[in-house]
Amino acid sequence: MVNKTFGEVPIEKLRWRCDPEALPFHTTETIQPCDEIIGQERALEAIRLGLDIHSIGYNIFVTGLAGTGRFTTIQCVLEEMEIKGKIPNDLCYVNNFKNPDMPHMINLPPGQGNAFKKEMETLIETFKKKIPLMFENENYLNKKKEVVEKFRNKQAEMFREFEKKVNKEGFALVQIQMGPYSRPGIFPLVEGNPVNIDQLETMVEEDKFSKEELEKIKEKQAGLINELEDIFKETRKAEKQIKEELTSLDNEVISPAIKDSISDIKEKFNHEKVHQYLDEVQEDISANLGRFREKEEAPSPIPGLVMPQMVESFSEYQVNVLVDNSETKGAPIIVETTPNYRNLFGTIERVVERSGIWKTDFLHIKAGSFLRANGGYLIFNALDALTESWVWPALKRTLKNQVIEIQTFDPFYFFSTSALKPEPIECNTKVIMIGDTHIYYLLYSLDDDFKKIFKIKADFDSVMNKDEEKIQQYASFIRKISDEDKLRPFDKTGIAAVIEHGVRITGKQKKLSTRFHLIADLLREANYWAEKDGSDVVTEKHVDKANEKRVHRVNLIEEKIQEMIDDGTILIDSDGMVVGQVNGLAVYNLGEYMFGKPSRITVKTSMGKAGIINIEREAEMSGPTHNKGVYILAGYLRGKYAQDKPITMSASICFEQSYSGVDGDSASSTEIYALLSSLSGIPLRQDIAVTGSVNQKGEIQPIGGVNEKIEGFFDVCKAKGLTGKQGVMVPHLNIDDLMLRKDVVETVKEGKFRIYSVQTIDQGIEILTGVEAGEKMENGHFKEGTVNDLVDKKLRELGIKIKEYEGRGEEGKEEKKKKKGKSSCNG
């Protein structure tokens, strides 16, 4: 037996300590608050590049863990760059008088959109008051009366001349009543009285009137009726002519005033599209002057019922200002917290008229964040946008074409009654999407357009190098949060404790965490406990208590598992030695909290050819990484012991009392130790728990969660009673990752608990068994009495025994054949 101590980790390696006395300040009150981005140089460089390049497709996709300061960094960079670029124009929609379903878009210098809207409102209000007065002008009324009387006199003269001719021919003009209307009719005169032709035909039948005379009367009547129709035609032409003359009169009187008012607006807005629009407005108003006349109150069909008056809205002359940049100071920066289709790209709203019919027009076109950010920057969360209907296709289309077409967002489009198609708007918006790495690579691999429209990836790291500069920045960050949240100042010990916590989060002594939301939470909670303690400053004990209380809030499951270990429900030995049994270490990740606990691993070996049987895999409870670890284990055995003989054995490996599945390869070295123990017959120490993956050469490789695993076994040993011999064996390459709890480090310092580091399987088996592992000698055998020698002999013995067994089986078969042959001969 040997007792080597070469594997014990020095105390100073178990936890990195930030020496408060080495900090160049007493409290955070003497520190300047942080005004820079900490630890994200790579991401900053990418963001600046994306913001500086204005070519199509140089939009930015920001990746990284939540809490690494992605959104804050973007805002700071935009402020740092002092983005004062050209203020984008106002965007307006106006009516298209020739095709109302296709409104025109007008862009105006910043602030002129609302000014133009007010000018148009003032113009229409002026016309509503001014034009009716002009229609009541005495000069206008006299001219109108002259035109009308001229027509009426001419019409009366025509009818007088025609009536004379009718009378001369022996006929009379008679008004015939037809319902509510009357029309002139021509009747022959008989004995001075007008008579209907039907009456004359009756008289002819009674021989009271000559048939020849009747035919002559009919012929004359037909001619007169034709002449009357010609007069009616002339009258209608005259009516049309008088209408044209009245319209011409209206234009002659009112058009100069309209033209002058519109010319005044043209002088204020020297823009080609505005002038074109105003020309259309002038033409439309001139053609519809009657709309500006005062309407007479229509009589109510029901006596006593007051009917509401329909008021002309003149909405077609209004201006819809989509984007108003009158108060914008530079390139707009829009943060869209709810990036659905309406909020991003706008929509065309619809309203229900009194008749119950859905209606819309250019005034119901609404802009989204994309247009409000035109010429600037639009920031939103990638996952929020991707889970919204229609957003991703519309975003791709808009970024590729640099044109946005506002459409109705209507999932039930078959209910839509609008064919409104506003004029497309050119846009130059820089989009910054914030998401995680998984979403980025998913889009990159599945959507070819993604590569073209998001050419800049800004990747935020969750850790940064730990050096004096970064420690100083951490302290400045503590001051910043203290000022923002009005916290108590932190003294040297409190600052050092926070920095140590930042190292602990990373799981590496050389790194500091950049997940500053976790650090900020710790600061607030430490301040809370300082307040409860009545302290004016936050010290190390308050930070430690905040950590302790945070763990207590979320470690219920850990405590339940510990209770089952204490009660013996979960079988874990922390003392003694057992063959083929070892304590492995597993990590339970609950998302907000991660902890480690030991798990008993057992191996049973026997003669056979099944090889290594992974019971977890056979039960379909083993993950792919764990399966790989078992295959590597088999490769290690073949390389070490099967160079001069085949390995003929059956070995079953089991995680005892495991009911929820196993994954990861951190137990592969543990499984080898249990297998070697089972083969050699040498018992393993149960007071040492093991973790570490292995390669086929027997080298121990680093694993994750090393601190949690050590602390998990420590808690079990502490509950069962510390003996001074208990400990944990970890890979040598994990030493730099150690950031153990203070109570664990103190217990190790007192010699009540031990941490071992190993580089190879041979080193580990010596610690677990107290027996030399044994090097392979030149003759191919291992040193006598060592673990490897016993394993090699056991494997050789199993091979010989299985060969002998198979040989006896063959001899039995031959004996049976001989007996059968003799029996046949005798027969």
GROMACS .gro file of C-alpha atoms in nm, residues 376-638:
model
  263
  376GLY     CA    1  -3.216   5.682  -3.843
  377TYR     CA    2  -3.213   5.368  -3.631
  378LEU     CA    3  -3.477   5.114  -3.531
  379ILE     CA    4  -3.406   4.879  -3.238
  380PHE     CA    5  -3.620   4.581  -3.137
  381ASN     CA    6  -3.601   4.227  -3.000
  382ALA     CA    7  -3.557   3.954  -3.260
  383LEU     CA    8  -3.764   3.686  -3.087
  384ASP     CA    9  -4.055   3.926  -3.032
  385ALA     CA   10  -4.056   4.015  -3.403
  386LEU     CA   11  -4.014   3.660  -3.533
  387THR     CA   12  -4.310   3.532  -3.335
  388GLU     CA   13  -4.544   3.793  -3.486
  389SER     CA   14  -4.739   3.718  -3.804
  390TRP     CA   15  -4.620   3.877  -4.131
  391VAL     CA   16  -4.333   4.068  -3.966
  392TRP     CA   17  -4.031   3.875  -4.095
  393PRO     CA   18  -4.136   3.865  -4.466
  394ALA     CA   19  -4.225   4.235  -4.455
  395LEU     CA   20  -3.897   4.321  -4.282
  396LYS     CA   21  -3.692   4.134  -4.541
  397ARG     CA   22  -3.880   4.291  -4.830
  398THR     CA   23  -3.843   4.640  -4.689
  399LEU     CA   24  -3.472   4.612  -4.610
  400LYS     CA   25  -3.390   4.462  -4.949
  401ASN     CA   26  -3.589   4.711  -5.157
  402GLN     CA   27  -3.547   5.015  -4.930
  403VAL     CA   28  -3.915   5.085  -4.996
  404ILE     CA   29  -4.208   5.048  -4.762
  405GLU     CA   30  -4.564   4.993  -4.877
  406ILE     CA   31  -4.824   5.048  -4.608
  407GLN     CA   32  -5.093   4.785  -4.624
  408THR     CA   33  -5.391   4.686  -4.417
  409PHE     CA   34  -5.298   4.430  -4.154
  410ASP     CA   35  -5.609   4.216  -4.161
  411PRO     CA   36  -5.583   3.843  -4.083
  412PHE     CA   37  -5.948   3.819  -4.191
  413TYR     CA   38  -5.872   3.988  -4.522
  414PHE     CA   39  -6.184   3.846  -4.687
  415PHE     CA   40  -6.386   4.093  -4.477
  416SER     CA   41  -6.189   4.386  -4.619
  417THR     CA   42  -6.369   4.624  -4.854
  418SER     CA   43  -6.079   4.860  -4.927
  419ALA     CA   44  -5.861   4.862  -5.235
  420LEU     CA   45  -5.648   5.149  -5.103
  421LYS     CA   46  -5.291   5.131  -5.232
  422PRO     CA   47  -5.086   5.428  -5.105
  423GLU     CA   48  -4.784   5.543  -5.300
  424PRO     CA   49  -4.471   5.353  -5.180
  425ILE     CA   50  -4.224   5.543  -4.964
  426GLU     CA   51  -3.847   5.524  -5.001
  427CYS     CA   52  -3.686   5.459  -4.666
  428ASN     CA   53  -3.335   5.431  -4.530
  429THR     CA   54  -3.370   5.282  -4.184
  430LYS     CA   55  -3.083   5.106  -4.005
  431VAL     CA   56  -3.228   4.809  -3.817
  432ILE     CA   57  -3.064   4.674  -3.500
  433MET     CA   58  -3.214   4.342  -3.385
  434ILE     CA   59  -3.127   4.198  -3.045
  435GLY     CA   60  -3.140   3.821  -3.003
  436ASP     CA   61  -2.944   3.519  -2.890
  437THR     CA   62  -2.686   3.318  -3.079
  438HIS     CA   63  -2.926   3.030  -3.148
  439ILE     CA   64  -3.170   3.257  -3.333
  440TYR     CA   65  -2.886   3.416  -3.531
  441TYR     CA   66  -2.747   3.087  -3.663
  442LEU     CA   67  -3.095   2.948  -3.719
  443LEU     CA   68  -3.178   3.240  -3.948
  444TYR     CA   69  -2.835   3.232  -4.107
  445SER     CA   70  -2.866   2.867  -4.205
  446LEU     CA   71  -3.234   2.860  -4.304
  447ASP     CA   72  -3.287   3.197  -4.474
  448ASP     CA   73  -3.055   3.314  -4.752
  449ASP     CA   74  -3.198   3.665  -4.738
  450PHE     CA   75  -3.080   3.699  -4.378
  451LYS     CA   76  -2.715   3.701  -4.491
  452LYS     CA   77  -2.787   3.989  -4.728
  453ILE     CA   78  -2.975   4.217  -4.491
  454PHE     CA   79  -2.786   4.156  -4.164
  455LYS     CA   80  -2.420   4.171  -4.259
  456ILE     CA   81  -2.297   4.281  -3.916
  457LYS     CA   82  -2.301   4.051  -3.615
  458ALA     CA   83  -2.221   4.209  -3.278
  459ASP     CA   84  -2.152   3.928  -3.033
  460PHE     CA   85  -2.161   4.017  -2.664
  461ASP     CA   86  -1.940   3.806  -2.439
  462SER     CA   87  -2.059   3.696  -2.097
  463VAL     CA   88  -1.707   3.715  -1.950
  464MET     CA   89  -1.400   3.939  -1.973
  465ASN     CA   90  -1.038   3.914  -1.865
  466LYS     CA   91  -0.970   3.995  -1.501
  467ASP     CA   92  -0.705   4.265  -1.466
  468GLU     CA   93  -0.654   4.583  -1.267
  469GLU     CA   94  -0.833   4.797  -1.525
  470LYS     CA   95  -1.141   4.574  -1.527
  471ILE     CA   96  -1.146   4.560  -1.145
  472GLN     CA   97  -1.141   4.939  -1.142
  473GLN     CA   98  -1.428   4.943  -1.393
  474TYR     CA   99  -1.623   4.701  -1.175
  475ALA     CA  100  -1.587   4.940  -0.882
  476SER     CA  101  -1.703   5.228  -1.105
  477PHE     CA  102  -2.005   5.023  -1.204
  478ILE     CA  103  -2.088   4.968  -0.836
  479ARG     CA  104  -2.077   5.346  -0.789
  480LYS     CA  105  -2.303   5.398  -1.092
  481ILE     CA  106  -2.571   5.158  -0.964
  482SER     CA  107  -2.541   5.306  -0.615
  483ASP     CA  108  -2.610   5.653  -0.754
  484GLU     CA  109  -2.894   5.544  -0.984
  485ASP     CA  110  -3.074   5.340  -0.715
  486LYS     CA  111  -2.972   5.565  -0.425
  487LEU     CA  112  -2.790   5.283  -0.244
  488ARG     CA  113  -2.552   5.310   0.048
  489PRO     CA  114  -2.183   5.338  -0.042
  490PHE     CA  115  -1.982   5.014  -0.052
  491ASP     CA  116  -1.660   4.994   0.147
  492LYS     CA  117  -1.343   4.812   0.039
  493THR     CA  118  -1.457   4.475   0.169
  494GLY     CA  119  -1.797   4.508   0.005
  495ILE     CA  120  -1.643   4.599  -0.332
  496ALA     CA  121  -1.398   4.307  -0.306
  497ALA     CA  122  -1.684   4.067  -0.225
  498VAL     CA  123  -1.882   4.187  -0.530
  499ILE     CA  124  -1.579   4.143  -0.755
  500GLU     CA  125  -1.525   3.791  -0.620
  501HIS     CA  126  -1.888   3.714  -0.695
  502GLY     CA  127  -1.829   3.835  -1.051
  503VAL     CA  128  -1.546   3.583  -1.080
  504ARG     CA  129  -1.758   3.307  -0.923
  505ILE     CA  130  -2.034   3.355  -1.185
  506THR     CA  131  -1.787   3.289  -1.468
  507GLY     CA  132  -1.651   2.968  -1.312
  508LYS     CA  133  -1.297   3.080  -1.401
  509GLN     CA  134  -1.047   3.257  -1.177
  510LYS     CA  135  -0.905   3.461  -1.466
  511LYS     CA  136  -1.240   3.600  -1.581
  512LEU     CA  137  -1.500   3.848  -1.463
  513SER     CA  138  -1.868   3.827  -1.552
  514THR     CA  139  -2.023   4.086  -1.783
  515ARG     CA  140  -2.377   3.986  -1.686
  516PHE     CA  141  -2.417   4.311  -1.500
  517HIS     CA  142  -2.786   4.267  -1.426
  518LEU     CA  143  -2.685   3.989  -1.184
  519ILE     CA  144  -2.425   4.215  -1.025
  520ALA     CA  145  -2.677   4.499  -0.998
  521ASP     CA  146  -2.926   4.266  -0.826
  522LEU     CA  147  -2.658   4.165  -0.577
  523LEU     CA  148  -2.583   4.531  -0.502
  524ARG     CA  149  -2.946   4.612  -0.433
  525GLU     CA  150  -2.995   4.310  -0.207
  526ALA     CA  151  -2.670   4.374  -0.018
  527ASN     CA  152  -2.787   4.731   0.040
  528TYR     CA  153  -3.114   4.590   0.177
  529TRP     CA  154  -2.930   4.381   0.437
  530ALA     CA  155  -2.704   4.675   0.525
  531GLU     CA  156  -3.018   4.879   0.591
  532LYS     CA  157  -3.157   4.601   0.811
  533ASP     CA  158  -2.825   4.592   0.994
  534GLY     CA  159  -2.832   4.968   1.051
  535SER     CA  160  -2.500   5.015   0.872
  536ASP     CA  161  -2.411   5.332   0.684
  537VAL     CA  162  -2.198   5.137   0.435
  538VAL     CA  163  -2.233   4.802   0.264
  539THR     CA  164  -1.961   4.562   0.373
  540GLU     CA  165  -1.846   4.211   0.286
  541LYS     CA  166  -2.082   4.047   0.535
  542HIS     CA  167  -2.381   4.217   0.373
  543VAL     CA  168  -2.275   4.097   0.027
  544ASP     CA  169  -2.222   3.746   0.163
  545LYS     CA  170  -2.562   3.753   0.331
  546ALA     CA  171  -2.728   3.867   0.009
  547ASN     CA  172  -2.569   3.572  -0.170
  548GLU     CA  173  -2.670   3.335   0.107
  549LYS     CA  174  -3.030   3.454   0.106
  550ARG     CA  175  -3.052   3.441  -0.272
  551VAL     CA  176  -2.940   3.078  -0.268
  552HIS     CA  177  -3.183   3.000   0.011
  553ARG     CA  178  -3.472   3.135  -0.197
  554VAL     CA  179  -3.406   2.896  -0.485
  555ASN     CA  180  -3.239   2.585  -0.338
  556LEU     CA  181  -3.545   2.397  -0.214
  557ILE     CA  182  -3.481   2.104  -0.449
  558GLU     CA  183  -3.119   2.083  -0.333
  559GLU     CA  184  -3.232   2.067   0.027
  560LYS     CA  185  -3.486   1.795  -0.051
  561ILE     CA  186  -3.216   1.581  -0.216
  562GLN     CA  187  -2.986   1.642   0.080
  563GLU     CA  188  -3.262   1.532   0.316
  564MET     CA  189  -3.302   1.206   0.122
  565ILE     CA  190  -2.927   1.146   0.147
  566ASP     CA  191  -2.935   1.218   0.519
  567ASP     CA  192  -3.231   0.983   0.566
  568GLY     CA  193  -3.063   0.707   0.369
  569THR     CA  194  -3.327   0.715   0.096
  570ILE     CA  195  -3.051   0.797  -0.150
  571LEU     CA  196  -2.758   0.566  -0.077
  572ILE     CA  197  -2.429   0.757  -0.053
  573ASP     CA  198  -2.127   0.638   0.152
  574SER     CA  199  -1.882   0.899   0.275
  575ASP     CA  200  -1.654   0.656   0.458
  576GLY     CA  201  -1.502   0.312   0.413
  577MET     CA  202  -1.390   0.124   0.099
  578VAL     CA  203  -1.597  -0.083  -0.146
  579VAL     CA  204  -1.498  -0.284  -0.455
  580GLY     CA  205  -1.647  -0.163  -0.782
  581GLN     CA  206  -1.823   0.134  -0.627
  582VAL     CA  207  -1.738   0.505  -0.641
  583ASN     CA  208  -1.907   0.837  -0.574
  584GLY     CA  209  -1.951   1.031  -0.896
  585LEU     CA  210  -2.057   1.395  -0.903
  586ALA     CA  211  -2.346   1.538  -1.101
  587VAL     CA  212  -2.471   1.892  -1.155
  588TYR     CA  213  -2.839   1.984  -1.147
  589ASN     CA  214  -2.912   2.296  -1.351
  590LEU     CA  215  -3.245   2.459  -1.263
  591GLY     CA  216  -3.184   2.763  -1.481
  592GLU     CA  217  -3.174   3.022  -1.204
  593TYR     CA  218  -2.966   2.798  -0.979
  594MET     CA  219  -2.715   2.520  -1.025
  595PHE     CA  220  -2.591   2.277  -0.760
  596GLY     CA  221  -2.398   1.952  -0.737
  597LYS     CA  222  -2.470   1.626  -0.559
  598PRO     CA  223  -2.294   1.287  -0.547
  599SER     CA  224  -2.431   0.982  -0.724
  600ARG     CA  225  -2.326   0.623  -0.655
  601ILE     CA  226  -2.178   0.450  -0.960
  602THR     CA  227  -2.128   0.073  -0.951
  603VAL     CA  228  -1.964  -0.174  -1.189
  604LYS     CA  229  -1.999  -0.551  -1.200
  605THR     CA  230  -1.771  -0.763  -1.418
  606SER     CA  231  -1.791  -1.126  -1.522
  607MET     CA  232  -1.676  -1.373  -1.780
  608GLY     CA  233  -1.844  -1.314  -2.113
  609LYS     CA  234  -1.822  -1.138  -2.448
  610ALA     CA  235  -2.081  -0.865  -2.403
  611GLY     CA  236  -1.815  -0.602  -2.339
  612ILE     CA  237  -1.915  -0.293  -2.147
  613ILE     CA  238  -2.288  -0.268  -2.091
  614ASN     CA  239  -2.412   0.085  -2.027
  615ILE     CA  240  -2.727   0.017  -1.825
  616GLU     CA  241  -2.841   0.377  -1.865
  617ARG     CA  242  -2.820   0.343  -2.242
  618GLU     CA  243  -2.998   0.010  -2.244
  619ALA     CA  244  -3.277   0.167  -2.040
  620GLU     CA  245  -3.284   0.464  -2.283
  621MET     CA  246  -3.189   0.703  -2.002
  622SER     CA  247  -2.846   0.795  -2.134
  623GLY     CA  248  -2.771   1.103  -2.342
  624PRO     CA  249  -2.541   1.099  -2.647
  625THR     CA  250  -2.250   1.262  -2.464
  626HIS     CA  251  -2.262   1.001  -2.187
  627ASN     CA  252  -2.276   0.722  -2.447
  628LYS     CA  253  -1.969   0.868  -2.610
  629GLY     CA  254  -1.789   0.869  -2.276
  630VAL     CA  255  -1.859   0.496  -2.233
  631TYR     CA  256  -1.722   0.422  -2.580
  632ILE     CA  257  -1.408   0.622  -2.496
  633LEU     CA  258  -1.378   0.419  -2.178
  634ALA     CA  259  -1.381   0.101  -2.386
  635GLY     CA  260  -1.116   0.248  -2.614
  636TYR     CA  261  -0.894   0.322  -2.315
  637LEU     CA  262  -0.923  -0.038  -2.192
  638ARG     CA  263  -0.835  -0.180  -2.534
   0.00000   0.00000   0.00000
